[in-house]
Tab-separated table of C-alpha atoms and ligand atoms in Angstrom:
chain	number	residue	atom	x	y	z
A	1	MET	CA	79.124	71.414	151.123
A	2	ASN	CA	76.842	74.403	151.673
A	3	GLY	CA	74.083	74.934	154.219
A	4	GLN	CA	70.451	75.008	153.122
A	5	ASP	CA	67.693	77.407	154.157
A	6	SER	CA	64.705	75.093	153.951
A	7	LEU	CA	64.908	73.746	157.510
A	8	LYS	CA	61.790	73.624	159.654
A	9	THR	CA	62.285	76.006	162.587
A	10	PRO	CA	62.689	76.409	165.534
A	11	ILE	CA	65.756	74.180	165.671
A	12	LEU	CA	66.843	72.209	168.740
A	13	VAL	CA	70.342	70.703	168.998
A	14	LEU	CA	70.603	67.834	171.503
A	15	GLY	CA	74.167	67.029	172.569
A	16	ALA	CA	75.283	70.529	171.587
A	17	THR	CA	78.504	70.191	173.631
A	18	SER	CA	79.594	67.150	171.597
A	19	LEU	CA	82.405	67.156	169.019
A	20	ILE	CA	79.955	67.903	166.208
A	21	GLY	CA	77.835	70.297	168.286
A	22	GLY	CA	80.001	73.424	168.147
A	23	PHE	CA	80.426	73.144	164.390
A	24	LEU	CA	76.696	72.589	163.901
A	25	LEU	CA	75.739	75.589	166.058
A	26	ASP	CA	78.195	77.782	164.109
A	27	ARG	CA	76.796	76.646	160.772
A	28	LEU	CA	73.154	77.103	161.843
A	29	ARG	CA	73.912	80.566	163.270
A	30	ALA	CA	75.661	81.505	160.015
A	31	LEU	CA	72.359	80.696	158.295
A	32	ASP	CA	70.522	83.000	160.789
A	33	LEU	CA	68.629	80.005	162.162
A	34	ALA	CA	69.112	80.756	165.914
A	35	PRO	CA	69.384	77.132	167.164
A	36	ILE	CA	68.547	76.256	170.768
A	37	ALA	CA	71.413	74.223	172.221
A	38	VAL	CA	70.708	71.544	174.853
A	39	SER	CA	73.133	70.448	177.564
A	40	ARG	CA	73.010	69.165	181.140
A	41	ARG	CA	75.766	71.691	181.885
A	42	PRO	CA	75.217	74.666	179.562
A	43	PRO	CA	78.433	76.675	179.139
A	44	GLY	CA	77.975	80.290	180.260
A	45	ALA	CA	74.716	82.197	180.398
A	46	ASP	CA	74.219	82.406	176.627
A	47	LEU	CA	70.512	82.801	175.853
A	48	GLY	CA	70.762	80.132	173.135
A	49	TRP	CA	71.373	77.343	175.689
A	50	LEU	CA	68.803	75.173	177.429
A	51	ASP	CA	69.580	73.128	180.560
A	52	ALA	CA	67.888	69.743	180.031
A	53	ASP	CA	68.482	66.028	180.580
A	54	LEU	CA	67.044	63.624	177.998
A	55	SER	CA	66.356	61.022	180.682
A	56	ASP	CA	64.248	63.463	182.732
A	57	PRO	CA	60.655	62.113	182.853
A	58	ASP	CA	59.438	65.743	182.972
A	59	LEU	CA	61.543	66.780	179.960
A	60	VAL	CA	58.517	68.181	178.116
A	61	ASP	CA	57.986	70.892	180.745
A	62	GLY	CA	61.292	72.597	179.957
A	63	LEU	CA	61.213	72.312	176.169
A	64	PRO	CA	60.446	75.240	173.855
A	65	PRO	CA	58.433	74.882	170.613
A	66	VAL	CA	60.510	72.969	168.056
A	67	GLY	CA	60.376	72.072	164.348
A	68	THR	CA	63.668	70.316	163.514
A	69	VAL	CA	65.681	68.344	166.085
A	70	PHE	CA	69.344	67.428	165.570
A	71	SER	CA	70.433	64.717	168.001
A	72	LEU	CA	74.164	64.395	168.694
A	73	SER	CA	73.740	62.801	172.112
A	74	PRO	CA	74.016	59.022	172.565
A	75	ILE	CA	71.204	57.706	170.353
A	76	TRP	CA	69.972	55.251	172.972
A	77	LEU	CA	68.786	58.247	175.074
A	78	LEU	CA	66.527	59.436	172.271
A	79	PRO	CA	63.591	56.962	172.157
A	80	GLN	CA	62.406	57.921	175.656
A	81	ALA	CA	62.524	61.645	174.729
A	82	LEU	CA	60.565	61.377	171.454
A	83	PRO	CA	57.059	61.899	172.920
A	84	ALA	CA	58.196	65.107	174.667
A	85	LEU	CA	59.848	66.430	171.490
A	86	LYS	CA	56.770	65.614	169.409
A	87	ALA	CA	54.515	67.271	171.998
A	88	ARG	CA	56.501	70.480	171.391
A	89	GLY	CA	56.039	70.233	167.616
A	90	MET	CA	58.982	68.191	166.255
A	91	SER	CA	58.270	67.236	162.631
A	92	ARG	CA	61.848	66.528	161.435
A	93	LEU	CA	64.561	64.562	163.243
A	94	VAL	CA	68.202	64.016	162.241
A	95	ALA	CA	69.888	61.666	164.712
A	96	PHE	CA	73.496	60.515	164.867
A	97	SER	CA	74.158	56.820	165.442
A	98	SER	CA	77.460	55.093	164.565
A	99	THR	CA	78.900	52.512	162.183
A	100	SER	CA	79.916	50.731	165.425
A	101	ARG	CA	76.450	49.190	165.249
A	102	PHE	CA	77.941	47.005	162.506
A	103	SER	CA	81.677	46.912	163.292
A	104	LYS	CA	81.411	46.036	166.985
A	105	THR	CA	78.739	43.318	166.855
A	106	ALA	CA	81.382	40.569	167.026
A	107	SER	CA	83.890	42.391	169.258
A	108	PRO	CA	85.658	40.216	171.857
A	109	VAL	CA	84.920	43.013	174.375
A	110	ALA	CA	81.442	42.539	175.888
A	111	ALA	CA	80.938	46.282	176.500
A	112	GLU	CA	81.547	46.983	172.793
A	113	ARG	CA	79.018	44.317	171.756
A	114	ALA	CA	76.530	45.932	174.145
A	115	VAL	CA	77.082	49.325	172.473
A	116	ALA	CA	76.471	47.801	169.027
A	117	LEU	CA	73.225	46.285	170.271
A	118	ALA	CA	72.100	49.507	171.981
A	119	LEU	CA	72.745	51.471	168.757
A	120	ALA	CA	70.790	48.992	166.631
A	121	ASP	CA	67.887	48.844	169.112
A	122	ALA	CA	67.689	52.643	169.341
A	123	GLU	CA	67.750	53.057	165.554
A	124	ALA	CA	64.894	50.568	165.193
A	125	ALA	CA	62.870	52.195	167.989
A	126	ILE	CA	63.284	55.678	166.471
A	127	ALA	CA	62.297	54.563	162.959
A	128	ALA	CA	59.203	52.764	164.319
A	129	TRP	CA	58.070	55.570	166.660
A	130	CYS	CA	58.617	58.339	164.119
A	131	GLY	CA	56.848	56.281	161.448
A	132	ASP	CA	53.815	55.862	163.733
A	133	ASN	CA	53.772	59.516	164.807
A	134	GLY	CA	54.328	61.472	161.614
A	135	VAL	CA	57.912	62.592	162.250
A	136	ALA	CA	60.294	62.476	159.253
A	137	TRP	CA	63.573	60.933	160.463
A	138	THR	CA	67.097	60.533	159.151
A	139	ILE	CA	69.790	58.505	160.908
A	140	LEU	CA	73.438	59.332	160.190
A	141	ARG	CA	76.139	56.806	161.070
A	142	PRO	CA	79.649	58.270	161.087
A	143	THR	CA	82.830	56.217	161.214
A	144	LEU	CA	85.699	57.439	163.406
A	145	ILE	CA	85.140	61.179	164.122
A	146	TYR	CA	87.954	63.681	164.628
A	147	ALA	CA	88.296	67.394	165.367
A	148	GLU	CA	91.885	68.455	165.905
A	149	GLY	CA	92.755	68.618	169.589
A	150	ARG	CA	89.310	67.535	170.784
A	151	ASP	CA	88.498	63.934	169.891
A	152	GLY	CA	89.390	60.638	171.517
A	153	ASN	CA	90.603	58.996	168.306
A	154	VAL	CA	92.960	60.947	166.034
A	155	SER	CA	93.793	63.612	168.631
A	156	ARG	CA	94.514	60.885	171.153
A	157	LEU	CA	96.937	59.355	168.657
A	158	ALA	CA	98.537	62.797	168.262
A	159	ALA	CA	98.904	63.146	172.043
A	160	LEU	CA	100.508	59.689	172.223
A	161	ILE	CA	102.944	60.593	169.430
A	162	ARG	CA	103.878	63.814	171.244
A	163	ARG	CA	104.593	61.793	174.389
A	164	LEU	CA	106.396	58.798	172.895
A	165	ARG	CA	107.847	60.468	169.738
A	166	VAL	CA	107.548	57.039	168.120
A	167	LEU	CA	104.330	55.116	167.522
A	168	PRO	CA	104.178	51.345	168.072
A	169	LEU	CA	101.677	49.442	165.920
A	170	SER	CA	100.373	45.902	166.190
A	171	GLY	CA	101.747	44.280	163.012
A	172	PRO	CA	101.850	46.410	159.853
A	173	GLY	CA	98.662	48.354	160.696
A	174	ALA	CA	97.099	47.390	157.382
A	175	GLY	CA	93.454	47.708	158.451
A	176	LEU	CA	91.577	50.374	156.498
A	177	ARG	CA	90.113	53.509	158.135
A	178	GLN	CA	87.933	56.423	156.980
A	179	PRO	CA	88.325	59.231	159.540
A	180	VAL	CA	85.638	61.885	159.176
A	181	HIS	CA	85.852	65.500	160.380
A	182	ALA	CA	83.205	66.690	162.871
A	183	ASP	CA	82.631	69.879	160.851
A	184	ASP	CA	81.872	67.849	157.699
A	185	LEU	CA	79.315	65.904	159.742
A	186	ALA	CA	77.724	69.181	160.864
A	187	ALA	CA	77.457	70.294	157.230
A	188	GLY	CA	76.115	66.866	156.224
A	189	ALA	CA	73.451	66.930	158.949
A	190	ILE	CA	72.109	70.278	157.695
A	191	LEU	CA	72.040	69.016	154.109
A	192	ALA	CA	70.271	65.810	155.169
A	193	ALA	CA	67.673	67.738	157.196
A	194	SER	CA	66.928	69.855	154.116
A	195	ALA	CA	66.634	66.953	151.652
A	196	ALA	CA	63.184	65.403	151.261
A	197	ILE	CA	64.773	62.311	149.699
A	198	ALA	CA	66.678	61.685	152.946
A	199	GLU	CA	63.487	61.403	155.001
A	200	ASP	CA	62.959	58.017	156.665
A	201	CYS	CA	66.425	56.809	155.621
A	202	ALA	CA	69.710	55.897	157.333
A	203	TYR	CA	73.140	56.713	155.884
A	204	ASP	CA	76.713	55.662	156.625
A	205	LEU	CA	78.980	58.747	156.587
A	206	VAL	CA	82.701	58.202	156.034
A	207	GLY	CA	85.645	60.562	155.548
A	208	GLY	CA	86.948	61.652	152.138
A	209	GLU	CA	89.794	59.126	152.117
A	210	THR	CA	90.167	55.448	152.879
A	211	LEU	CA	93.638	54.742	154.231
A	212	THR	CA	95.456	52.113	156.277
A	213	TYR	CA	95.844	52.584	159.999
A	214	ARG	CA	99.565	53.094	159.352
A	215	ALA	CA	98.942	55.762	156.673
A	216	MET	CA	96.470	57.461	159.012
A	217	ALA	CA	99.165	57.534	161.717
A	218	GLU	CA	101.687	58.956	159.202
A	219	ARG	CA	99.271	61.813	158.432
A	220	VAL	CA	98.978	62.520	162.155
A	221	PHE	CA	102.795	62.789	162.344
A	222	GLU	CA	102.654	65.190	159.368
A	223	GLY	CA	99.897	67.197	161.079
A	224	LEU	CA	102.213	67.595	164.061
A	225	GLY	CA	105.036	68.755	161.790
A	226	ARG	CA	107.061	65.593	162.501
A	227	ARG	CA	108.657	62.955	160.334
A	228	PRO	CA	106.758	59.643	160.803
A	229	ARG	CA	108.496	57.258	163.236
A	230	ILE	CA	106.450	54.076	163.378
A	231	VAL	CA	107.497	50.678	164.732
A	232	SER	CA	105.577	47.530	163.816
A	233	LEU	CA	105.586	45.134	166.768
A	234	PRO	CA	104.578	41.464	166.582
A	235	PRO	CA	100.891	41.413	167.663
A	236	ALA	CA	101.621	39.319	170.793
A	237	LEU	CA	104.304	41.794	171.918
A	238	PHE	CA	102.004	44.759	171.221
A	239	ALA	CA	99.227	43.090	173.262
A	240	LEU	CA	101.637	42.582	176.177
A	241	ALA	CA	102.870	46.198	175.979
A	242	LEU	CA	99.264	47.433	175.857
A	243	ARG	CA	98.365	45.379	178.936
A	244	LEU	CA	101.326	46.844	180.847
A	245	ALA	CA	100.524	50.393	179.703
A	246	ALA	CA	96.751	50.079	180.276
A	247	PRO	CA	96.798	51.999	183.613
A	248	PHE	CA	98.269	55.003	181.741
A	249	LEU	CA	95.967	54.739	178.712
A	250	PRO	CA	92.363	55.228	179.861
A	251	GLY	CA	89.882	53.592	177.483
A	252	ALA	CA	92.485	51.222	175.982
A	253	THR	CA	91.003	47.789	175.332
A	254	SER	CA	92.510	44.437	174.436
A	255	ALA	CA	90.719	44.652	171.067
A	256	MET	CA	92.738	47.703	169.929
A	257	GLY	CA	95.762	45.844	168.556
A	258	ASP	CA	93.717	43.234	166.698
A	259	ARG	CA	91.561	45.967	165.218
A	260	MET	CA	94.576	47.642	163.563
A	261	ALA	CA	94.626	44.686	161.157
A	262	LYS	CA	90.914	44.879	160.387
A	263	ASP	CA	89.205	46.947	157.722
A	264	LEU	CA	86.509	49.218	159.202
A	265	THR	CA	85.120	50.597	155.970
A	266	PHE	CA	81.678	51.654	154.869
A	267	ASP	CA	80.094	53.078	151.739
A	268	ASP	CA	78.803	56.666	151.628
A	269	ALA	CA	77.508	56.501	148.029
A	270	ALA	CA	73.866	56.904	149.119
A	271	ALA	CA	74.658	60.079	151.101
A	272	ARG	CA	76.677	61.537	148.207
A	273	ARG	CA	73.784	60.830	145.834
A	274	ASP	CA	70.896	61.960	148.068
A	275	PHE	CA	72.194	65.074	149.803
A	276	GLY	CA	75.570	65.960	148.326
A	277	TRP	CA	77.779	64.536	151.093
A	278	SER	CA	81.371	65.482	150.144
A	279	PRO	CA	83.793	65.182	153.089
A	280	ARG	CA	87.390	66.441	153.125
A	281	ASP	CA	90.501	64.278	152.693
A	282	PHE	CA	92.409	63.365	155.845
A	283	HIS	CA	95.005	66.070	156.523
A	284	PRO	CA	94.639	66.959	160.221
A	285	ARG	CA	96.589	69.994	161.490
A	286	PHE	CA	97.485	70.250	165.183
B	301	NAP	N1	83.277	59.978	168.657
B	301	NAP	C1	83.202	59.155	167.618
B	301	NAP	O1	84.216	58.736	167.020
B	301	NAP	C2	81.845	58.732	167.100
B	301	NAP	C3	81.828	57.838	166.021
B	301	NAP	C4	80.603	57.507	165.459
B	301	NAP	C5	79.435	58.052	165.967
B	301	NAP	N2	79.462	58.894	167.027
B	301	NAP	C6	78.165	59.474	167.477
B	301	NAP	O2	78.132	60.844	167.092
B	301	NAP	C7	77.456	61.615	168.107
B	301	NAP	C8	78.403	62.669	168.642
B	301	NAP	O3	79.558	61.992	169.134
B	301	NAP	P1	80.606	62.690	170.087
B	301	NAP	O4	81.722	61.744	170.338
B	301	NAP	O5	80.871	64.039	169.550
B	301	NAP	O6	79.739	62.816	171.425
B	301	NAP	P2	80.227	63.198	172.855
B	301	NAP	O7	81.386	64.137	172.768
B	301	NAP	O8	80.355	61.961	173.671
B	301	NAP	O9	78.979	64.013	173.381
B	301	NAP	C9	77.823	63.401	173.808
B	301	NAP	C10	76.759	64.484	174.002
B	301	NAP	O10	75.599	63.890	174.543
B	301	NAP	C11	75.089	64.737	175.541
B	301	NAP	N3	74.395	63.941	176.549
B	301	NAP	C12	74.839	62.815	177.151
B	301	NAP	N4	73.913	62.380	178.041
B	301	NAP	C13	72.877	63.259	177.995
B	301	NAP	C14	71.640	63.348	178.671
B	301	NAP	N5	71.251	62.443	179.608
B	301	NAP	N6	70.803	64.380	178.374
B	301	NAP	C15	71.167	65.316	177.460
B	301	NAP	N7	72.332	65.274	176.773
B	301	NAP	C16	73.179	64.263	177.039
B	301	NAP	C17	76.287	65.449	176.128
B	301	NAP	O11	75.827	66.698	176.604
B	301	NAP	P3	76.144	67.316	178.045
B	301	NAP	O12	77.207	66.459	178.688
B	301	NAP	O13	76.605	68.706	177.737
B	301	NAP	O14	74.840	67.286	178.775
B	301	NAP	C18	77.201	65.608	174.923
B	301	NAP	O15	76.957	66.833	174.270
B	301	NAP	C19	77.001	60.621	169.173
B	301	NAP	O16	75.692	60.230	168.855
B	301	NAP	C20	77.954	59.454	168.979
B	301	NAP	O17	77.387	58.220	169.397
B	301	NAP	C21	80.642	59.248	167.616
């Protein structure tokens, strides 16, 4: 995937410290587009960074003129910031949501159902507001995002494998996954922002391969230079082990074991057709 040079400038990147943010800034800078990066805790004194909080009612006062906005921050923070961004000139918006808006609607964990609802509500609010105010929008919904050593999904699995040397799964781990690299998402966002056909549309963005949870774990072993050592536990035993280990595994939920048996797959055909989305296969290297 190559960058495009038809973006409306200046460019603002919300959530620039996110997993995708660093890759997106690098790609935009490589195109000589001088993005302005937003964070509540800007790293260093780099002139390209802006200290701003999307929930600040006076946000507009600190914003520079802007043409295209990339939003990598939680999408539910965006609706309240839209008037300020438009007041500074925003005419094009590419905002990241998540396929969790679909996959977590029936989760047994209430907090996950709340996230699914918040994602869906924010998407609807953005489409409606932008439609009423002449801003061309595109919503991108990634599946599970990884960036070696930095994410809370694949890299977390790698850290667990390093610690335990053997990976326990709930049952055979037959549920399908489509891990997508953060740098591919950065490239995809630039392509989407440059494609007129992608205006006022939402796309599911998945990785280049669909593989079982077990196969995904085997690739993580390979990425660590280790021979896969995976043990399938009966789901009830896995659930018990997870409950006992929960204090040492921040973010672990009771739904994790059950989910290993479930397919979490989506179709990226529309993104491939409309803006040339072509993500890499899953071969992480740690
Ligand atoms: N991680 C995944 O597997 C996954 C999967 C699907 C979709 N997504 C979506 O993809 C996007 C990027 O995900 P990620 O995991 O890379 O994000 P992340 O690491 O959690 O980063 C979130 C970003 O939002 C910014 N942010 C949070 N609150 C803010 C506020 N009040 N004002 C301004 N900025 C604020 C943070 O900036 P500062 O802290 O620097 O201010 C940070 O850069 C998000 O929209 C996420 O929902 C993630």
